[in-house]
PDB file of C-alpha atoms in Angstrom:
ATOM      1  CA  MET A 112     -19.645 -23.717  14.182  1.00 54.00           C
ATOM      2  CA  ALA A 113     -22.087 -21.767  13.024  1.00 72.00           C
ATOM      3  CA  THR A 114     -21.348 -18.499  14.742  1.00 78.00           C
ATOM      4  CA  GLY A 115     -17.990 -18.432  13.466  1.00 79.00           C
ATOM      5  CA  GLY A 116     -16.390 -18.528  16.728  1.00 81.00           C
ATOM      6  CA  PRO A 117     -13.425 -21.265  17.932  1.00 77.00           C
ATOM      7  CA  ASP A 118     -14.615 -24.654  18.357  1.00 82.00           C
ATOM      8  CA  GLY A 119     -13.068 -27.129  20.676  1.00 84.00           C
ATOM      9  CA  ALA A 120     -10.709 -24.747  21.373  1.00 84.00           C
ATOM     10  CA  ILE A 121      -7.905 -24.328  24.065  1.00 87.00           C
ATOM     11  CA  ARG A 122      -6.949 -20.827  26.230  1.00 88.00           C
ATOM     12  CA  TRP A 123      -3.178 -21.037  27.344  1.00 90.00           C
ATOM     13  CA  ASP A 124      -2.282 -18.360  29.541  1.00 91.00           C
ATOM     14  CA  ASP A 125       0.880 -19.666  31.239  1.00 94.00           C
ATOM     15  CA  PRO A 126       3.546 -17.243  30.675  1.00 93.00           C
ATOM     16  CA  GLU A 127       6.528 -20.184  30.449  1.00 95.00           C
ATOM     17  CA  ARG A 128       4.222 -21.727  27.335  1.00 94.00           C
ATOM     18  CA  VAL A 129       3.071 -18.566  26.084  1.00 95.00           C
ATOM     19  CA  GLY A 130       6.226 -16.320  26.847  1.00 95.00           C
ATOM     20  CA  PRO A 131       8.506 -17.958  23.725  1.00 95.00           C
ATOM     21  CA  TRP A 132       5.557 -17.496  21.639  1.00 94.00           C
ATOM     22  CA  ARG A 133       5.019 -13.780  21.508  1.00 95.00           C
ATOM     23  CA  GLU A 134       8.854 -12.788  21.537  1.00 96.00           C
ATOM     24  CA  PHE A 135       8.751 -15.120  18.653  1.00 97.00           C
ATOM     25  CA  ILE A 136       5.292 -13.291  17.040  1.00 96.00           C
ATOM     26  CA  ARG A 137       6.917  -9.677  18.466  1.00 97.00           C
ATOM     27  CA  SER A 138      10.263 -10.453  16.489  1.00 97.00           C
ATOM     28  CA  LEU A 139       8.437 -11.119  12.733  1.00 95.00           C
ATOM     29  CA  TYR A 140       6.215  -8.058  13.629  1.00 94.00           C
ATOM     30  CA  ARG A 141       9.449  -6.165  13.547  1.00 95.00           C
ATOM     31  CA  GLN A 142      11.120  -8.036  10.245  1.00 95.00           C
ATOM     32  CA  GLY A 143       7.584  -7.263   9.164  1.00 93.00           C
ATOM     33  CA  GLU A 144       7.170  -4.445   6.131  1.00 94.00           C
ATOM     34  CA  ASP A 145       4.398  -1.308   5.880  1.00 94.00           C
ATOM     35  CA  VAL A 146       1.526  -3.288   3.541  1.00 95.00           C
ATOM     36  CA  ALA A 147       1.381  -0.310   1.312  1.00 96.00           C
ATOM     37  CA  SER A 148       5.324  -0.284   0.075  1.00 95.00           C
ATOM     38  CA  TRP A 149       5.346  -4.031  -0.318  1.00 95.00           C
ATOM     39  CA  PHE A 150       2.271  -3.416  -2.580  1.00 97.00           C
ATOM     40  CA  VAL A 151       3.773  -1.275  -4.271  1.00 97.00           C
ATOM     41  CA  ARG A 152       7.080  -2.416  -4.983  1.00 96.00           C
ATOM     42  CA  GLU A 153       5.037  -6.222  -5.439  1.00 97.00           C
ATOM     43  CA  VAL A 154       1.779  -5.958  -7.235  1.00 97.00           C
ATOM     44  CA  ALA A 155       1.417  -2.930  -8.638  1.00 97.00           C
ATOM     45  CA  PRO A 156       3.309  -3.659 -11.340  1.00 97.00           C
ATOM     46  CA  LEU A 157       1.250  -6.377 -12.242  1.00 97.00           C
ATOM     47  CA  ALA A 158      -0.373  -6.622 -14.961  1.00 96.00           C
ATOM     48  CA  PRO A 159      -3.892  -6.925 -14.736  1.00 94.00           C
ATOM     49  CA  PRO A 160      -5.602 -10.356 -14.049  1.00 91.00           C
ATOM     50  CA  ARG A 161      -6.751 -12.307 -17.374  1.00 91.00           C
ATOM     51  CA  VAL A 162     -10.501 -13.722 -17.035  1.00 90.00           C
ATOM     52  CA  GLU A 163     -11.049 -16.006 -18.751  1.00 88.00           C
ATOM     53  CA  LYS A 164     -14.696 -17.338 -20.330  1.00 84.00           C
ATOM     54  CA  GLU A 165     -15.320 -21.183 -19.972  1.00 74.00           C
TER      55      GLU A 165
END
């Protein structure tokens, strides 16, 4: 869609349908790690990307 909005999306708001997904997303969030500490551990030690001429 030219405006960036959803095209054909369906909004679900039935608590029985949405509830399990809400809890699933909350559990993922609880297991998550702050992006700053992840970056320091996983990205910062990497060598800079190489730029290759075409």
